[in-house]
Every structure is written in structure tokens, then in C-alpha cells.
CSV table of C-alpha atoms and ligand atoms in Angstrom, one decimal:
chain,number,residue,atom,x,y,z
A,20,UNK,CA,168.2,184.3,163.2
A,21,UNK,CA,164.7,185.0,164.4
A,22,UNK,CA,163.6,187.5,167.1
A,23,UNK,CA,165.6,187.6,170.3
A,24,UNK,CA,164.3,185.7,173.3
A,25,UNK,CA,163.8,188.7,175.6
A,26,UNK,CA,161.5,190.3,172.9
A,27,UNK,CA,159.5,187.0,172.5
A,28,UNK,CA,159.3,186.6,176.2
A,29,UNK,CA,157.9,190.1,176.8
A,30,UNK,CA,155.3,189.7,174.1
A,31,UNK,CA,154.4,186.3,175.5
A,32,UNK,CA,154.0,187.7,179.0
A,33,UNK,CA,151.7,190.5,177.8
A,34,UNK,CA,149.5,188.0,176.0
A,35,UNK,CA,149.5,185.7,179.1
A,36,UNK,CA,148.5,188.5,181.4
A,37,UNK,CA,145.7,189.7,179.1
A,38,UNK,CA,144.5,186.2,178.8
A,39,UNK,CA,144.5,185.5,182.5
A,40,UNK,CA,142.6,188.7,183.3
A,41,UNK,CA,139.9,187.9,180.6
A,42,UNK,CA,139.5,184.3,181.7
A,43,UNK,CA,139.3,185.3,185.4
A,44,UNK,CA,136.7,188.1,184.6
A,45,UNK,CA,134.6,185.6,182.6
A,46,UNK,CA,134.6,183.2,185.5
A,47,UNK,CA,133.3,185.7,187.9
A,48,UNK,CA,130.7,187.5,185.8
A,49,UNK,CA,127.2,186.6,185.0
A,50,UNK,CA,126.6,187.0,181.3
A,51,UNK,CA,127.5,183.7,179.7
A,52,UNK,CA,124.1,183.3,178.1
A,53,UNK,CA,121.2,185.7,177.9
A,54,UNK,CA,117.5,185.0,177.6
A,55,UNK,CA,115.6,188.1,176.6
A,56,UNK,CA,111.9,187.9,177.2
A,57,UNK,CA,109.4,190.3,175.7
A,58,UNK,CA,107.1,190.6,178.7
A,59,UNK,CA,104.9,193.3,177.1
A,60,UNK,CA,103.9,190.8,174.4
A,61,UNK,CA,103.2,188.1,176.8
A,62,UNK,CA,101.0,190.4,179.0
A,63,UNK,CA,99.2,191.6,175.9
A,64,UNK,CA,98.5,188.0,174.9
A,65,UNK,CA,97.2,187.1,178.3
A,66,UNK,CA,94.9,190.1,178.4
A,67,UNK,CA,93.4,189.1,175.1
A,68,UNK,CA,92.9,185.4,175.9
A,69,UNK,CA,91.2,184.2,179.0
A,70,UNK,CA,92.4,180.6,178.8
A,71,UNK,CA,96.0,181.8,178.5
A,72,UNK,CA,95.4,184.1,181.4
A,73,UNK,CA,94.3,181.2,183.6
A,74,UNK,CA,97.3,179.1,182.6
A,75,UNK,CA,100.0,181.7,183.0
A,76,UNK,CA,98.8,184.3,185.5
A,77,UNK,CA,100.6,183.0,188.5
A,78,UNK,CA,103.8,182.3,186.7
A,79,UNK,CA,104.2,185.5,184.9
A,80,UNK,CA,104.9,187.6,188.0
A,81,UNK,CA,107.1,185.1,189.9
A,82,UNK,CA,108.7,182.5,187.6
A,83,UNK,CA,112.2,183.5,186.3
A,84,UNK,CA,111.5,182.0,182.9
A,85,UNK,CA,109.1,184.9,182.2
A,86,UNK,CA,111.8,187.5,182.9
A,87,UNK,CA,114.8,188.7,180.9
A,88,UNK,CA,117.8,187.1,182.5
A,89,UNK,CA,121.5,186.3,182.2
A,90,UNK,CA,123.4,183.3,183.4
A,91,UNK,CA,126.9,183.1,184.8
A,92,UNK,CA,128.5,180.0,186.1
A,93,UNK,CA,127.1,180.6,189.6
A,94,UNK,CA,124.3,183.1,189.3
A,95,UNK,CA,121.1,183.9,187.4
A,96,UNK,CA,120.6,187.6,187.1
A,97,UNK,CA,117.7,189.9,186.2
A,98,UNK,CA,118.9,193.1,184.6
A,99,UNK,CA,115.4,194.5,184.0
A,100,UNK,CA,112.4,193.4,186.0
A,101,UNK,CA,112.8,191.1,188.9
A,102,UNK,CA,110.4,188.2,189.7
A,103,UNK,CA,108.8,188.5,193.1
A,104,UNK,CA,109.5,186.2,196.0
A,105,UNK,CA,112.5,184.2,194.7
A,106,UNK,CA,114.9,185.3,197.4
A,107,UNK,CA,117.0,187.4,195.1
A,108,UNK,CA,119.9,189.6,196.3
A,109,UNK,CA,122.2,192.3,194.8
A,110,UNK,CA,125.4,190.7,193.4
A,111,UNK,CA,128.8,192.3,193.9
A,112,UNK,CA,128.4,193.5,190.3
A,113,UNK,CA,125.2,195.4,191.2
A,114,UNK,CA,122.6,193.3,189.4
A,115,UNK,CA,119.8,191.5,191.1
A,116,UNK,CA,120.5,187.7,191.1
A,117,UNK,CA,119.8,184.3,192.6
A,118,UNK,CA,122.4,181.6,193.1
A,119,UNK,CA,122.3,178.6,190.8
A,120,UNK,CA,121.5,175.6,193.0
A,121,UNK,CA,121.7,172.9,190.3
A,122,UNK,CA,125.2,171.9,191.3
A,123,UNK,CA,123.5,170.2,194.2
A,124,UNK,CA,126.6,170.5,196.3
A,125,UNK,CA,125.4,172.9,199.0
A,126,UNK,CA,122.2,173.6,200.9
A,127,UNK,CA,119.1,171.6,200.1
A,128,UNK,CA,120.2,168.8,197.7
A,129,UNK,CA,117.1,166.6,198.1
A,130,UNK,CA,115.8,167.6,194.7
A,131,UNK,CA,118.7,165.7,193.1
A,132,UNK,CA,117.0,162.4,194.3
A,133,UNK,CA,114.1,163.1,191.9
A,134,UNK,CA,116.3,164.0,188.9
A,135,UNK,CA,115.8,162.0,185.7
A,136,UNK,CA,118.9,160.8,183.9
A,137,UNK,CA,119.2,163.9,181.7
A,138,UNK,CA,119.0,166.1,184.7
A,139,UNK,CA,121.6,164.0,186.5
A,140,UNK,CA,123.9,164.2,183.4
A,141,UNK,CA,123.4,168.0,183.3
A,142,UNK,CA,124.3,168.2,187.0
A,143,UNK,CA,127.5,166.3,186.5
A,144,UNK,CA,128.4,168.3,183.4
A,145,UNK,CA,127.9,171.5,185.3
A,146,UNK,CA,130.2,170.4,188.0
A,147,UNK,CA,132.8,169.3,185.5
A,148,UNK,CA,132.6,172.6,183.7
A,149,UNK,CA,133.5,174.5,186.9
A,150,UNK,CA,136.1,171.9,188.0
A,151,UNK,CA,137.9,172.1,184.7
A,152,UNK,CA,137.8,175.9,184.7
A,153,UNK,CA,139.2,176.1,188.2
A,154,UNK,CA,142.0,173.6,187.2
A,155,UNK,CA,142.7,175.8,184.2
A,156,UNK,CA,142.9,178.9,186.4
A,157,UNK,CA,145.2,177.0,188.8
A,158,UNK,CA,147.6,176.2,185.9
A,159,UNK,CA,147.6,179.9,184.9
A,160,UNK,CA,148.3,180.9,188.5
A,161,UNK,CA,151.2,178.4,188.7
A,162,UNK,CA,152.5,179.8,185.4
A,163,UNK,CA,152.9,183.2,186.9
A,164,UNK,CA,155.5,181.8,189.3
A,165,UNK,CA,157.4,179.6,186.9
A,166,UNK,CA,157.2,182.4,184.3
A,167,UNK,CA,158.5,185.1,186.5
A,168,UNK,CA,161.2,182.9,187.9
A,169,UNK,CA,162.2,181.7,184.4
A,170,UNK,CA,162.5,185.2,183.1
A,171,UNK,CA,164.4,186.4,186.1
A,172,UNK,CA,167.0,183.6,186.0
A,173,UNK,CA,166.9,183.4,182.2
A,174,UNK,CA,166.3,179.7,182.6
A,175,UNK,CA,165.3,177.9,179.4
A,176,UNK,CA,164.0,174.9,181.4
A,177,UNK,CA,161.6,177.1,183.4
A,178,UNK,CA,160.5,178.9,180.2
A,179,UNK,CA,159.8,175.5,178.6
A,180,UNK,CA,157.8,174.4,181.7
A,181,UNK,CA,155.8,177.7,181.6
A,182,UNK,CA,155.0,177.2,177.9
A,183,UNK,CA,153.8,173.6,178.6
A,184,UNK,CA,151.8,174.6,181.7
A,185,UNK,CA,150.1,177.4,179.7
A,186,UNK,CA,149.2,174.8,177.1
A,187,UNK,CA,147.7,172.6,179.8
A,188,UNK,CA,145.7,175.6,181.1
A,189,UNK,CA,144.4,176.1,177.5
A,190,UNK,CA,143.4,172.4,177.3
A,191,UNK,CA,141.4,172.4,180.6
A,192,UNK,CA,139.8,175.8,179.9
A,193,UNK,CA,138.8,174.8,176.4
A,194,UNK,CA,137.4,171.4,177.7
A,195,UNK,CA,135.5,173.4,180.3
A,196,UNK,CA,133.9,175.5,177.5
A,197,UNK,CA,133.1,172.4,175.5
A,198,UNK,CA,131.3,170.9,178.5
A,199,UNK,CA,129.5,174.1,179.2
A,200,UNK,CA,128.2,173.8,175.6
A,201,UNK,CA,127.0,170.3,176.5
A,202,UNK,CA,125.0,171.7,179.4
A,203,UNK,CA,123.6,174.5,177.2
A,204,UNK,CA,122.6,171.9,174.6
A,205,UNK,CA,120.8,169.8,177.2
A,206,UNK,CA,118.9,172.8,178.5
A,207,UNK,CA,117.8,174.0,175.0
A,208,UNK,CA,117.2,170.8,173.1
A,209,UNK,CA,117.0,167.7,175.4
A,210,UNK,CA,115.4,168.4,178.8
A,211,UNK,CA,111.6,168.4,178.8
A,212,UNK,CA,111.1,169.3,182.5
A,213,UNK,CA,110.7,172.7,183.9
A,214,UNK,CA,112.2,175.2,183.8
A,215,UNK,CA,113.9,174.3,180.5
A,216,UNK,CA,113.0,175.4,176.9
A,217,UNK,CA,111.0,172.3,175.9
A,218,UNK,CA,108.7,172.7,178.8
A,219,UNK,CA,107.7,176.3,177.9
A,220,UNK,CA,104.3,177.4,176.6
A,221,UNK,CA,104.4,178.4,172.9
A,222,UNK,CA,103.9,182.1,173.7
A,223,UNK,CA,107.0,182.0,175.9
A,224,UNK,CA,109.0,180.3,173.2
A,225,UNK,CA,107.9,182.9,170.7
A,226,UNK,CA,108.8,185.9,172.8
A,227,UNK,CA,112.2,184.7,174.1
A,228,UNK,CA,115.5,185.1,172.3
A,229,UNK,CA,118.6,183.2,173.4
A,230,UNK,CA,122.1,184.6,173.0
A,231,UNK,CA,125.6,184.0,174.2
A,232,UNK,CA,126.8,186.9,176.5
A,233,UNK,CA,130.0,188.8,176.8
A,234,UNK,CA,131.3,186.7,179.7
A,235,UNK,CA,131.3,183.7,177.4
A,236,UNK,CA,132.9,185.6,174.6
A,237,UNK,CA,135.8,187.0,176.7
A,238,UNK,CA,136.4,183.6,178.0
A,239,UNK,CA,137.1,182.3,174.5
A,240,UNK,CA,139.1,185.4,173.7
A,241,UNK,CA,141.2,185.0,176.9
A,242,UNK,CA,141.8,181.3,176.1
A,243,UNK,CA,143.0,182.5,172.6
A,244,UNK,CA,145.4,184.9,174.3
A,245,UNK,CA,146.8,182.2,176.6
A,246,UNK,CA,147.2,179.8,173.6
A,247,UNK,CA,149.2,182.4,171.7
A,248,UNK,CA,151.2,183.1,174.8
A,249,UNK,CA,152.1,179.5,175.3
A,250,UNK,CA,153.2,179.1,171.7
A,251,UNK,CA,155.4,182.2,172.0
A,252,UNK,CA,156.8,180.9,175.2
A,253,UNK,CA,157.8,177.7,173.4
A,254,UNK,CA,159.3,179.9,170.7
A,255,UNK,CA,161.2,181.9,173.3
A,256,UNK,CA,162.6,178.6,174.6
A,257,UNK,CA,163.9,177.7,171.2
A,258,UNK,CA,165.4,181.2,170.7
A,259,UNK,CA,167.1,181.0,174.1
A,260,UNK,CA,168.6,177.6,173.2
A,261,UNK,CA,169.9,179.0,169.9
A,262,UNK,CA,171.3,182.1,171.7
A,263,UNK,CA,173.0,179.8,174.2
A,264,UNK,CA,174.5,177.8,171.4
A,265,UNK,CA,175.8,181.0,169.8
A,266,UNK,CA,177.3,182.1,173.1
A,267,UNK,CA,179.0,178.7,173.5
A,268,UNK,CA,180.5,179.0,170.0
A,269,UNK,CA,181.8,182.5,170.7
A,270,UNK,CA,183.4,181.5,174.0
A,271,UNK,CA,184.9,178.3,172.6
A,272,UNK,CA,185.9,179.5,169.2
A,273,UNK,CA,189.3,180.9,170.3
A,274,UNK,CA,190.5,177.4,171.3
A,275,UNK,CA,189.1,175.8,168.2
A,276,UNK,CA,190.1,178.4,165.6
A,277,UNK,CA,192.9,180.5,167.0
A,278,UNK,CA,193.8,182.3,163.8
A,279,UNK,CA,190.3,183.3,163.1
A,280,UNK,CA,190.0,184.8,166.6
A,281,UNK,CA,193.3,186.7,166.4
A,282,UNK,CA,192.5,188.3,163.1
A,283,UNK,CA,189.2,189.5,164.5
A,284,UNK,CA,190.8,191.0,167.6
A,285,UNK,CA,193.6,192.8,165.9
A,286,UNK,CA,191.8,194.4,163.0
A,287,UNK,CA,191.2,197.7,164.8
A,288,UNK,CA,194.9,198.2,165.5
A,289,UNK,CA,195.9,197.8,161.9
A,290,UNK,CA,192.9,198.8,159.9
A,291,UNK,CA,193.6,201.3,157.1
A,292,UNK,CA,197.2,202.0,158.1
A,293,UNK,CA,199.2,198.8,158.0
A,294,UNK,CA,197.3,196.5,155.7
A,295,UNK,CA,198.4,193.0,156.4
A,296,UNK,CA,199.4,193.6,160.0
A,297,UNK,CA,196.0,192.3,161.1
A,298,UNK,CA,196.7,189.0,159.5
A,299,UNK,CA,199.6,188.3,162.0
A,300,UNK,CA,198.6,185.5,164.3
A,301,UNK,CA,198.5,186.1,168.0
A,302,UNK,CA,201.8,184.5,168.6
A,303,UNK,CA,203.5,187.1,166.5
A,304,UNK,CA,201.7,189.9,168.1
A,305,UNK,CA,202.8,188.7,171.5
A,306,UNK,CA,206.4,188.4,170.3
A,307,UNK,CA,206.6,191.9,168.9
A,308,UNK,CA,204.4,193.6,171.4
A,309,UNK,CA,207.1,195.8,172.9
A,310,UNK,CA,209.0,196.2,169.8
A,311,UNK,CA,208.9,198.4,166.8
A,312,UNK,CA,205.9,196.5,165.5
A,313,UNK,CA,203.9,197.1,168.6
A,314,UNK,CA,204.7,200.8,168.5
A,315,UNK,CA,203.5,200.9,164.9
A,316,UNK,CA,200.4,199.1,165.9
A,317,UNK,CA,199.7,201.8,168.5
A,318,UNK,CA,200.1,204.6,166.0
A,319,UNK,CA,198.0,202.7,163.6
A,320,UNK,CA,195.3,202.6,166.1
A,321,UNK,CA,195.4,206.4,166.7
A,322,UNK,CA,195.2,207.0,163.0
A,323,UNK,CA,192.2,204.8,162.8
A,324,UNK,CA,190.6,206.5,165.7
A,325,UNK,CA,190.7,209.9,164.0
B,406,LIG,C1,125.0,190.2,177.7
B,406,LIG,O1,125.9,190.1,176.7
B,406,LIG,C2,125.4,190.4,175.4
B,406,LIG,C3,126.4,190.1,174.3
B,406,LIG,O2,127.5,190.8,174.5
B,406,LIG,C4,124.9,191.8,175.3
B,406,LIG,O3,124.3,192.1,174.1
B,406,LIG,C5,123.9,192.1,176.5
B,406,LIG,O4,123.6,193.4,176.5
B,406,LIG,C6,124.5,191.6,177.8
B,406,LIG,N1,123.5,191.7,178.8
B,406,LIG,C7,123.7,192.3,180.0
B,406,LIG,C8,122.5,192.4,180.9
B,406,LIG,O5,124.7,192.9,180.3
């Protein structure tokens, strides 16, 4: 026999809760990717080169691409210096940010009419990323209810459902991450329009480093936790089924194997004192219960107890 189902269920629950918290934090925080710009180097280069100065002067103070920045799913944030005149605000997490408008769902969406096909693809992939992530979170939220109810009622059916729902959550979240990588790939390698990498001046490409941020990392870690939780949940379902089968055997054994049962039950009365008495089938025990034999059985028990 493996581990007991309550133990597996507890471990699975802990993994699920950690996973849900991580995945939710990742959703709401703004460091999925990070672009670090060495502004000092750019400014030095501009000061040393008049042509470059003319090309870049306006942008360096006001265009986000010249500033170190992090991206979340919904915000672009500036942890160090902030570009002027871009309508930034302080996010709930305390950094200065602007909202990412490229979903083209709210506000002024006229820009979408001038998108080329790669930009349109990017827009759809961005929407899909968020939609799949929300579906994944919805599955997790639903799991809380089936999971709690399943543990409370000790219902294998609900535990099985919870395990499968967790697996669905993992699928949607992982798909969301994969699509997010698609967006990232388009931005870094495909799109030639501003403000994406291929449109940058060489000096900007040289002085910018691109990294994945901690929001992105904890999202994957959280998904890993949810995956382990779902596998454990399915394991708990199996263990519960096995334990149920054992219970069934124990309850029904007396009717199927009466002698075996009676021996078991009577051992304590006879053990050590009257060897062989324990082997008497139940029928005999009943028959002699009030007689000499029964009395001996009683004393035998007391001897054993001491
Ligand atoms: C973003 O995440 C990366 C990776 O964990 C980290 O090195 C960087 O400091 C983070 N940036 C901010 C502004 O928190």
C-alpha cells in the first residue's frame, strides 16, 4: 500500500495553494520582461557626435524605448528614470507606469486600422495570452470549491474532478505562456515598425539588454506547482478508491469467510492461556458463552490483560 489519501490530499492542497498564489501574483505584476537601457552611454555618444545628436535628441527624453523599463501583461513601467509627457501614473505597486494600449479593446482603437499583418497578429496573440490566462485562473478558482467540497465529503468523484480541472488550468496557463512567447518573438525578431527592436538605431540596440523578469519566472513556477498538485490529486483519487475497496473487504469479509473472522475476533480472549480456544468457530463460542468455557475465556482475558 502507498501513502494514505488524507496525506496525499494535504500535500496536493498545499501545492495547489502555492501555485494559485504564484500564478495570480504573476498576472498582476509588471516584470514579465525587462529592457535595461544604459542611458549614460547613449547620452555620451550623442554629445560626441552631432549627427547622432540631431537624430536622437527629441526621442531620448521622451520615448519609452530610451528608458529602462519592465513589461507586465497590462503595464509598461519605468523603475529608474521616467520619460516626460507620456501620461504616466503610479501603479498600485508603486512604480511609474503607463497602460499597454496594444490590445486595442478600450479607448482610442483607431491605430489598429493602420496595423500591418504582423502587428495585427501580435494584437490577436496578446489578447489570446490574457484570455487563456484568465480561463486558467477561472479553472483554479473553480478547483477551490470542488477541492474543498471533495475533501470535506471525502468524495472520490469530486477529488477526481478537482484533479482534472487542475490539469485543464495547467493546459490553459501553459498555452498562455507559449503564446506570450509568440508575442515576445514578434516584438524582438519580426516587427520592423516602431517601437520594436528592429526599428531601433544601432546605438540603442548596443546599449539595451533584454531579460525575462521575475513575474514571468514565478508564473512558470506556479504552473509547475499546480501541475504537481493535479497529479497528486489524481493519486489521492486512486488511494481513496483502494482504501474504499479495503473497507468494503473488511465489512463484507465476515459473511464470506466466517471462520477467518471469528478467529481474529476471539484471539484476545484466549491468547497465551488456552491455546486452541481461539480456533473455536463463532457458533461454538455462542453455544458455550454462559458455560464453563465462557468463564474460562473471561479469566483467560484477564490473564492476558496483566
Ligand atoms: C525584474 O526581474 C529581473 C529578474 O528577476 C530582476 O533582475 C530585475 O531586477 C527586476 N526588475 C525590477 C524593476 O524589479
